[in-house]
Coordinates of C-alpha atoms (C1' of nucleotides) in Angstrom, one line a residue:
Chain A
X1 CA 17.6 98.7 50.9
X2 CA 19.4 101.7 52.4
X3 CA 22.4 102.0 53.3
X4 CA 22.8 102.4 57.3
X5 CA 24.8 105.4 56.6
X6 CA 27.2 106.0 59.6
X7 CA 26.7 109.5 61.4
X8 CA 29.2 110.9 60.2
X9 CA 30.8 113.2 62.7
X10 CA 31.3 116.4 62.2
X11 CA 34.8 118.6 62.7
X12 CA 33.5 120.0 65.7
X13 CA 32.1 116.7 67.1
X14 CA 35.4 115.5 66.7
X15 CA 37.0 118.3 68.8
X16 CA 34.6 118.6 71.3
X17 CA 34.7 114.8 72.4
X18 CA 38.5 115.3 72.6
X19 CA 38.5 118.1 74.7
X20 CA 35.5 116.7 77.0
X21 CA 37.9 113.2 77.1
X22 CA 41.0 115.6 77.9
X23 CA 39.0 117.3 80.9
X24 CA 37.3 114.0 82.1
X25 CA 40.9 112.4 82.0
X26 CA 41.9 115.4 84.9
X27 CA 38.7 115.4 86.6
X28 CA 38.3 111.2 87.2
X29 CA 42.2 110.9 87.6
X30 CA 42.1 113.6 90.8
X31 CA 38.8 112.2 92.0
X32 CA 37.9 109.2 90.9
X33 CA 34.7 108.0 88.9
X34 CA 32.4 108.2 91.9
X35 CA 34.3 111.4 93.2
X36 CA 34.0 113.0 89.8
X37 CA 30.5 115.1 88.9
X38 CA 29.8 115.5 85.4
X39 CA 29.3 118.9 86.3
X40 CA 33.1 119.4 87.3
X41 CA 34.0 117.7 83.9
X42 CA 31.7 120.4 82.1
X43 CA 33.5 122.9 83.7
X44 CA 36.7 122.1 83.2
X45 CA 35.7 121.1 79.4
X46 CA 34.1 124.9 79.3
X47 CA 30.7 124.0 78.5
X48 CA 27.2 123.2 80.0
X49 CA 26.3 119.6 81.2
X50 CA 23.7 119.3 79.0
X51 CA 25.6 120.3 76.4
X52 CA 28.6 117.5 77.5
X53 CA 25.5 115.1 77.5
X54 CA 25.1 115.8 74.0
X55 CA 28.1 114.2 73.0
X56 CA 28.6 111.7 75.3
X57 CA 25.3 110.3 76.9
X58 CA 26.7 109.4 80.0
X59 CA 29.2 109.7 82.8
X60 CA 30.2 106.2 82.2
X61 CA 30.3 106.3 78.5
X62 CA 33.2 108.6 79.0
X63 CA 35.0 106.6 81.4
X64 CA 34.3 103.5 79.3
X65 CA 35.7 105.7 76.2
X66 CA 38.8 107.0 78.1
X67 CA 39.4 103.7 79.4
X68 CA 39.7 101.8 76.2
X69 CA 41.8 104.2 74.4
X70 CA 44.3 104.1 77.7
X71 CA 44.3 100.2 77.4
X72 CA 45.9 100.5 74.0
X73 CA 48.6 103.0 75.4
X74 CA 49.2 101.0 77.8
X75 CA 50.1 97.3 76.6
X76 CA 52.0 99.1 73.9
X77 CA 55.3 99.4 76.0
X78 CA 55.2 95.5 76.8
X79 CA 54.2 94.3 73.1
X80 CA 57.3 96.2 72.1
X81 CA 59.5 93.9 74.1
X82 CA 61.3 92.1 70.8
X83 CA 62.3 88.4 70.9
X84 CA 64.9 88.8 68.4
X85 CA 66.8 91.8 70.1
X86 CA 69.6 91.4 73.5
X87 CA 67.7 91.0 76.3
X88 CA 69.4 93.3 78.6
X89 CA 68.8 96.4 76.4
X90 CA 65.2 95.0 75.2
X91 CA 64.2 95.3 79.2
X92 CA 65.9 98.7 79.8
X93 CA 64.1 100.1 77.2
X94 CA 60.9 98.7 78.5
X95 CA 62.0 100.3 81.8
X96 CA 62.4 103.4 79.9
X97 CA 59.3 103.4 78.3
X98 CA 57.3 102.6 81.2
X99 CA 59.1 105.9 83.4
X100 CA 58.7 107.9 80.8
X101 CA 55.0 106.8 80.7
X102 CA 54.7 107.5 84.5
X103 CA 56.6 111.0 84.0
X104 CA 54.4 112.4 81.0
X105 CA 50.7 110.3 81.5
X106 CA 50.5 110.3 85.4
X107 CA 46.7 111.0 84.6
X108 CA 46.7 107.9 82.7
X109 CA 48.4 106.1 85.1
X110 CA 46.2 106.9 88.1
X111 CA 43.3 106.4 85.9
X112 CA 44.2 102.9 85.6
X113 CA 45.3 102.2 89.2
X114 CA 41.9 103.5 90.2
X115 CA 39.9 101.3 88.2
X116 CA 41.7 98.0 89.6
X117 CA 41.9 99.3 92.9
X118 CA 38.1 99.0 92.2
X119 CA 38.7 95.5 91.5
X120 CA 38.4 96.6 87.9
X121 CA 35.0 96.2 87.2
X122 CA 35.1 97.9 83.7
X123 CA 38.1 96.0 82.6
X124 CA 38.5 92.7 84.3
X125 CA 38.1 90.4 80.9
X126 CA 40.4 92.3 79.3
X127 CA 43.0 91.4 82.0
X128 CA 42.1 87.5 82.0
X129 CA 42.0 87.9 78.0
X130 CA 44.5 90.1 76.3
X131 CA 46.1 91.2 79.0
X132 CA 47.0 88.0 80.4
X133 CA 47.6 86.6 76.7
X134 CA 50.4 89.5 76.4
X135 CA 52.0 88.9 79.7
X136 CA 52.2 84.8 79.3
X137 CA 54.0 85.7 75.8
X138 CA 56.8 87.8 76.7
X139 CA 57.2 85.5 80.2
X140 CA 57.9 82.9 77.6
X141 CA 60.7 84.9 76.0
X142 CA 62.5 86.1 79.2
X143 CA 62.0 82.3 80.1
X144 CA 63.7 81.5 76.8
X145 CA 66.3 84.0 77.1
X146 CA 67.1 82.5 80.6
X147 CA 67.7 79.0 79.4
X148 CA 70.7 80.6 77.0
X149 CA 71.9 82.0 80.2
X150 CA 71.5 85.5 78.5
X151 CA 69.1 86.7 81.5
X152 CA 69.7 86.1 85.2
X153 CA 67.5 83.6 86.6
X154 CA 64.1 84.7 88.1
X155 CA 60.1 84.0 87.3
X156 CA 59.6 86.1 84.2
X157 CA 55.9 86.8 85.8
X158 CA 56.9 88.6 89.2
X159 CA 59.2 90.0 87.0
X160 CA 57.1 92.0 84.8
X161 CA 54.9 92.7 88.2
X162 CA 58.0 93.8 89.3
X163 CA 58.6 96.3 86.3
X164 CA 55.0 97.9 86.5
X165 CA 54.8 98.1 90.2
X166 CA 58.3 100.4 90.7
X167 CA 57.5 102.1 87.6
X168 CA 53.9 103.1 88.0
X169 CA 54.3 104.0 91.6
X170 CA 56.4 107.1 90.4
X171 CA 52.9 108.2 88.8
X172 CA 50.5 106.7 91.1
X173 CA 51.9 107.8 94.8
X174 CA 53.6 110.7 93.3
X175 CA 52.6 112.7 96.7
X176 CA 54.5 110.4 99.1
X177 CA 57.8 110.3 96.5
X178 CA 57.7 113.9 96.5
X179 CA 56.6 114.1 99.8
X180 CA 59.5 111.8 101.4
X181 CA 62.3 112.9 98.8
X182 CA 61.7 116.6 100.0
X183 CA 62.1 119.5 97.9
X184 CA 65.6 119.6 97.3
X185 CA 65.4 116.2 95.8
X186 CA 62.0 116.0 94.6
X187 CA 62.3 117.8 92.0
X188 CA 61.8 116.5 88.3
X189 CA 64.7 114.7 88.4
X190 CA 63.4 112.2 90.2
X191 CA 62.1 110.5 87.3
X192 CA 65.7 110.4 85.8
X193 CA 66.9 109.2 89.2
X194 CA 64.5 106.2 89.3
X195 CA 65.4 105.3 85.8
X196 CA 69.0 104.8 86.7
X197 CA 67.6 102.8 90.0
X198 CA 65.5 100.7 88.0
X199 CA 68.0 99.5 85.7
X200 CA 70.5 98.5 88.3
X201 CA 67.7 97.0 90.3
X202 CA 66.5 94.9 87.5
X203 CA 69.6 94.2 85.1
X204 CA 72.9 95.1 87.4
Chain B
X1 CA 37.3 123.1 140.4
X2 CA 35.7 120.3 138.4
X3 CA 37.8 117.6 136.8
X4 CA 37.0 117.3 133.4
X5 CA 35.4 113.9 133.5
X6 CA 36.6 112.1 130.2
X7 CA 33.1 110.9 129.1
X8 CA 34.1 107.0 129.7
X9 CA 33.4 104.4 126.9
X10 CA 30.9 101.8 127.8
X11 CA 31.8 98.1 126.7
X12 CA 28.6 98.6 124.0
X13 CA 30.7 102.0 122.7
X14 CA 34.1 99.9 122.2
X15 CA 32.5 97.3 120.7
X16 CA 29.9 98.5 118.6
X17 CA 32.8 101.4 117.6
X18 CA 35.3 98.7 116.9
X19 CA 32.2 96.8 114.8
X20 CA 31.8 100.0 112.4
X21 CA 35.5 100.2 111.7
X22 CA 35.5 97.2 110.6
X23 CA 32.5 97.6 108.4
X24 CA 34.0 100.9 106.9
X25 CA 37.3 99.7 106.6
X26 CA 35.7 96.9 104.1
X27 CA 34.0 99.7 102.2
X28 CA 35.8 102.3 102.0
X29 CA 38.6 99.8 100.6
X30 CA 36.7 98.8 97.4
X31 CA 34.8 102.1 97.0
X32 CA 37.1 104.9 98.0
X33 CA 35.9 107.5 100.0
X34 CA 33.1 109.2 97.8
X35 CA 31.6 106.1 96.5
X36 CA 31.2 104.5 99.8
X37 CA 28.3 105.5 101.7
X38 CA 27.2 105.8 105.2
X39 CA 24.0 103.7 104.3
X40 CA 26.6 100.9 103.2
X41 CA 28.6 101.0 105.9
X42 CA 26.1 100.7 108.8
X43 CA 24.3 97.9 106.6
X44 CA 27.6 96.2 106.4
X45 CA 27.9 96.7 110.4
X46 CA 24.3 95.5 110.9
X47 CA 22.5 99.1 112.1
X48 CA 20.9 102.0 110.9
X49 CA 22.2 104.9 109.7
X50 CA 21.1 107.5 112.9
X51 CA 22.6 104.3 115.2
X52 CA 26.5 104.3 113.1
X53 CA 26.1 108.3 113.3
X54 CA 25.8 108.1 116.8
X55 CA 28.7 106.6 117.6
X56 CA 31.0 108.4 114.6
X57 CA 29.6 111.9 114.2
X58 CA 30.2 111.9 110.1
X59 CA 31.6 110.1 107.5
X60 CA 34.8 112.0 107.4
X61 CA 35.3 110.7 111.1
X62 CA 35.1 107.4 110.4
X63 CA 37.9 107.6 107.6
X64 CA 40.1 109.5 109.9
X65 CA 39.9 107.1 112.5
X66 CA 40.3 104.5 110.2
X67 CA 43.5 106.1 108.8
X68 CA 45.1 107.4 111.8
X69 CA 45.5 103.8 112.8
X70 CA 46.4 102.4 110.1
X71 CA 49.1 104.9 109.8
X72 CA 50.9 103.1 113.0
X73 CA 50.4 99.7 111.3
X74 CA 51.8 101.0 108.0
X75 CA 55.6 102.2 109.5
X76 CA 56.3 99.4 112.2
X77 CA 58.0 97.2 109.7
X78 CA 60.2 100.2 108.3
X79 CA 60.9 101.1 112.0
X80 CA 62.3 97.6 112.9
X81 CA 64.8 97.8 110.7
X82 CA 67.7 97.5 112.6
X83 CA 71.0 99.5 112.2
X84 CA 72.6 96.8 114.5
X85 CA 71.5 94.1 112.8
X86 CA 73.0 92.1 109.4
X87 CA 72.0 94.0 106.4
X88 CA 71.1 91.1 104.5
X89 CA 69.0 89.7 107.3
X90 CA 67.2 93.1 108.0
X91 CA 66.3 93.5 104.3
X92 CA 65.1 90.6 103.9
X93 CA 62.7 90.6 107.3
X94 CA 61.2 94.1 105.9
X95 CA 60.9 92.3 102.5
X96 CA 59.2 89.8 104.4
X97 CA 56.5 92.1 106.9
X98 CA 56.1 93.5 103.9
X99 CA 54.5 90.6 101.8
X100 CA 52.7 89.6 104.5
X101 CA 51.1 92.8 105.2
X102 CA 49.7 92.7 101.5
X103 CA 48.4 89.2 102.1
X104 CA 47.0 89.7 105.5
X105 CA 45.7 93.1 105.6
X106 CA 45.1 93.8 101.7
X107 CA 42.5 96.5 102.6
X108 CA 44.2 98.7 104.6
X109 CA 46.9 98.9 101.8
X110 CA 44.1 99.7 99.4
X111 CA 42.8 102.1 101.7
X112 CA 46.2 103.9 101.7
X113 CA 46.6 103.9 98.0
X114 CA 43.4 105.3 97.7
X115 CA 44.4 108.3 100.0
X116 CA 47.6 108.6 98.3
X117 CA 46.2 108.4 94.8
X118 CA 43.4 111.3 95.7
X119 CA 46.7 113.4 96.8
X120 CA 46.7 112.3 100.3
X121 CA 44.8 115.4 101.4
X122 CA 44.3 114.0 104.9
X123 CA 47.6 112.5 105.4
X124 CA 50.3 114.9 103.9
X125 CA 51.4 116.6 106.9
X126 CA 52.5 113.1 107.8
X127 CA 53.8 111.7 104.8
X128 CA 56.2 115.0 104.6
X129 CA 57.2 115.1 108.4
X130 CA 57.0 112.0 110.2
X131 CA 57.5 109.4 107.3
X132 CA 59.9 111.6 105.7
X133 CA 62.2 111.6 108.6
X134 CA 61.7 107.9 109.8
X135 CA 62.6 107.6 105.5
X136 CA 65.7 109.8 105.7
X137 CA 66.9 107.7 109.2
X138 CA 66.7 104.7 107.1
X139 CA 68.6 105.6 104.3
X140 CA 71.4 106.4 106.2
X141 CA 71.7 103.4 107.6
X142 CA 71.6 101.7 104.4
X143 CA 73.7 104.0 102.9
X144 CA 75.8 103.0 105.9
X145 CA 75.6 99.5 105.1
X146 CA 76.8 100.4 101.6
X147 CA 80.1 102.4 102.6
X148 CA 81.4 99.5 104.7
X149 CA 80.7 97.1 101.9
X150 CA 78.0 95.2 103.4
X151 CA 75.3 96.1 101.4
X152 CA 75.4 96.5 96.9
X153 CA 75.9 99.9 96.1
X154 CA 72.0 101.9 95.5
X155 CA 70.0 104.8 95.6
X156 CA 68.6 104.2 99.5
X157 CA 65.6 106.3 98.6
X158 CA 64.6 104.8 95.4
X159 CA 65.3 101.4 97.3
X160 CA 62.7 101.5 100.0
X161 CA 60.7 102.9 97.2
X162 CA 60.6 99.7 94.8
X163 CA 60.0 97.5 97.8
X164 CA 57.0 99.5 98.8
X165 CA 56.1 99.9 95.4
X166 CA 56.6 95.7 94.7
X167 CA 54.6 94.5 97.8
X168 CA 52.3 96.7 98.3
X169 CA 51.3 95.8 94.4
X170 CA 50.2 92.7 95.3
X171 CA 47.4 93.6 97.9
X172 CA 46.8 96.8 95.3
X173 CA 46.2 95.5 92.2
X174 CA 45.5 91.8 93.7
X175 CA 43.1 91.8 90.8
X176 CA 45.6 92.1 88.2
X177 CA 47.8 90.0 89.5
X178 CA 45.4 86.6 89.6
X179 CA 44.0 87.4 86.3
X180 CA 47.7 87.6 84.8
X181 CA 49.0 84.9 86.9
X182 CA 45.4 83.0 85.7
X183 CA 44.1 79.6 87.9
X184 CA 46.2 77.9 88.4
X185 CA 49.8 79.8 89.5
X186 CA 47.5 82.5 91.2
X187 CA 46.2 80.2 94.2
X188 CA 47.5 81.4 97.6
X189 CA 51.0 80.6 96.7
X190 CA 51.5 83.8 95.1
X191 CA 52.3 85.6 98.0
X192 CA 55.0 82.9 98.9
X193 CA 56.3 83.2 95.1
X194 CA 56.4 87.1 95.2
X195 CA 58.5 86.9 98.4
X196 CA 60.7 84.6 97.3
X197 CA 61.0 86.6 93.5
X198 CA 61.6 89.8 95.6
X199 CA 64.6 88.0 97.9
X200 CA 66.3 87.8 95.2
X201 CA 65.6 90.7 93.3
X202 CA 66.6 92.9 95.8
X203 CA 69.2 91.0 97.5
X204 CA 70.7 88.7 94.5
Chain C
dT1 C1' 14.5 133.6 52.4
dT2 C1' 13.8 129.6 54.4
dA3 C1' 13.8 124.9 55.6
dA4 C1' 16.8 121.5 57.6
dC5 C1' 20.1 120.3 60.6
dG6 C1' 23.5 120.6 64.2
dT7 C1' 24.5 122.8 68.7
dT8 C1' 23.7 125.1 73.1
dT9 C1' 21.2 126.3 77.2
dG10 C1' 17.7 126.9 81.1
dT11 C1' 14.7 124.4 83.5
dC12 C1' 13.3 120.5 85.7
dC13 C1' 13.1 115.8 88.0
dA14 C1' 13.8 111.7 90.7
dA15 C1' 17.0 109.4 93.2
dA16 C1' 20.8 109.3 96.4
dC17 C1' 23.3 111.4 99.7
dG18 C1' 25.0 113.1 104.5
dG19 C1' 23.1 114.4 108.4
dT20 C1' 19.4 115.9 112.2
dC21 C1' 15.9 115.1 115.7
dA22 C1' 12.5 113.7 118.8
dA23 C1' 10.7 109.8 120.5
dA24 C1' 10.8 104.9 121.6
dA25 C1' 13.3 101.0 123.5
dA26 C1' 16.8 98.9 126.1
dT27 C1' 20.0 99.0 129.7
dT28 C1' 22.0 100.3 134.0
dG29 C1' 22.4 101.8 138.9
dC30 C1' 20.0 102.2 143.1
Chain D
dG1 C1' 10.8 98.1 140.9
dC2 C1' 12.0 102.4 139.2
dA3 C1' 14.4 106.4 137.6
dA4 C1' 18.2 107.9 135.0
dT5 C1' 20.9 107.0 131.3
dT6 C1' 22.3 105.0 127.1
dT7 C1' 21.1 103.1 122.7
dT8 C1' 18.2 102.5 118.7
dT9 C1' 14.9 103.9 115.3
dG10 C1' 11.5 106.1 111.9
dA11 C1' 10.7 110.2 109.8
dC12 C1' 12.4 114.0 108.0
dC13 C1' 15.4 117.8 105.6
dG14 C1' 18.5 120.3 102.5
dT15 C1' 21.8 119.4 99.0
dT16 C1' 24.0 117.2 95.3
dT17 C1' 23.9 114.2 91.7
dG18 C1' 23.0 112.1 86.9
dG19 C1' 20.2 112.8 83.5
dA20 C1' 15.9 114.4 80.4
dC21 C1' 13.7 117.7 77.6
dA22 C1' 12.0 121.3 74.9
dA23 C1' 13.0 125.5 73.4
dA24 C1' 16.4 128.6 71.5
dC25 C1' 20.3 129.5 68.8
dG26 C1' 23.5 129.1 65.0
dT27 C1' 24.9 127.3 60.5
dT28 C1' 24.4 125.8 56.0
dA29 C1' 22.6 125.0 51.5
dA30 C1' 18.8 125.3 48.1

DNA sequence: TTAACGTTTGTCCAAACGGTCAAAAATTGC
DNA sequence: GCAATTTTTGACCGTTTGGACAAACGTTAA
């Protein structure tokens, strides 16, 4: 009986998914999936479509691909969020983290918005599974941490909504921010501004 | 000298107008702009295609009607807030309009994120002149508020920014927020919860 | 050198798309 | 009732799109 021996992938298999991944993740983050052409991806990867097609075989497969990888990125922040530690500075660094997230993976970011805006088609048992799984743990802890009155009283779930809403929209409606802040203020230290906000908002 | 004789709207042309709006405004708010089509939207308004492109000459048209109106809708609640008013009182009605904006009309707040999230290329004129300013003349009352005492000491900008960011998050990502919140706690009640979480966030 | 294998490209296709147009059908005003 | 006008439709067109494919090219190892 043979082994099913695993394609191994080459060096340059390896490097030329990443760089089609890195162009698709620009190209579907500006234009969405329907908006984007696998044509503009090709481009922007700096190579033929047929050629793209050989290393992903569809448009979808690389939205699926970037997708997954984002979801790990992206529930790391929360998973962080440590039991054991003082609650105040356990959420400000989750603030942090998730700014700092908006600041240098906007792509990401907008990625994601996108696909639930679409009523996340691609992702939607991951959010009733893991997701929600996640979300009902660390509610429990900012629940616990509010019965020994370390933690202001509020519902640990609209609180982590909360969290992810302010901080994402600094990625996700960059334009208007900018846009509204003007260009004396909109400059990149807005994203240091909002940090300070965010803190008093949710801890002061 | 002829007057130039507005080409007056027959009841059929309002209606059958207001009909394809409607129709679009469904669409365009779970498929974006490039994955809707103009086949979708004239099935979803009951006619053919040549019928909806006689009363909207293109695609684009549509969208732009659709937006410019919703534009209006989207800065009334900002605009009422009142300089005269209390603080605490006024905050908390625009927290209010707010949340019920997202549950009421949850896709024309999809239809804006999507517009923002593409870069706004239709609507950034207005996002840096008109909303800017009404933006601006808002802050300073709040920051009004804040120098005689009335009002906890924030960032005005960054303010009106996490209550955008918070309400509007639950017509946006409405998905994501039942499968977190999961059966049971994610029935209609959600919107009253959010208001109530954000009362207190914002003005605890 | 050459056979085997991995990579790249030009060409092609069928479907979907936005939009046009002339003609038919329905409505309106007299 | 009838002519003028508005509304609706089927057929059609050019372009874009996702994807297939075979042939060509490059690389490696015996």
């Amino acid at each position: 009986m043979d082994k099913p021996t695993k394609p191994r992938s080459t060096r340059i298999q390896r490097e030329k998914r990443e760089l089609i991944l890195e162009a698709a993740l620009e190209v579907f983050a500006q234009h969405g999936f329907r908006g984007a052409t696998i044509d503009q991806i090709a481009e922007a990867a700096g190579m033929s479509k047929p050629n793209l097609l050989y290393y992903f075989k569809s448009k979808e497969a690389i939205f699926v691909t970037l997708i997954d990888r984002l979801m790990e990125a992206w529930l790391a922040p929360l998973r962080e969020m440590d039991a054991d530690g003082d609650p105040v500075t356990e959420i400000r660094s989750y603030i942090r983290r998730k700014i700092e997230m908006a600041r240098d993976f906007p792509r990401e970011s907008r990625l994601f918005a996108n696909e639930i805006l679409q009523g996340a088609p691609r992702i939607l048992p991951l959010l009733e599974g893991e997701l929600k799984e996640l979300v009902d743990e660390k509610a429990e802890i900012i629940r616990e941490w509010i019965r020994q009155g370390r933690l202001k009283k509020t519902d640990p779930h609209h609180f982590i909504f909360a969290i992810w809403a302010t901080t994402q929209h600094y990625a996700d409606f960059d334009v208007q921010v900018r846009a509204v802040l003007g260009p004396d203020k909109g400059g990149e230290g807005r994203f240091e501004d909002a940090a300070t906000f965010l803190e008093g908002l949710f801890l002061g």
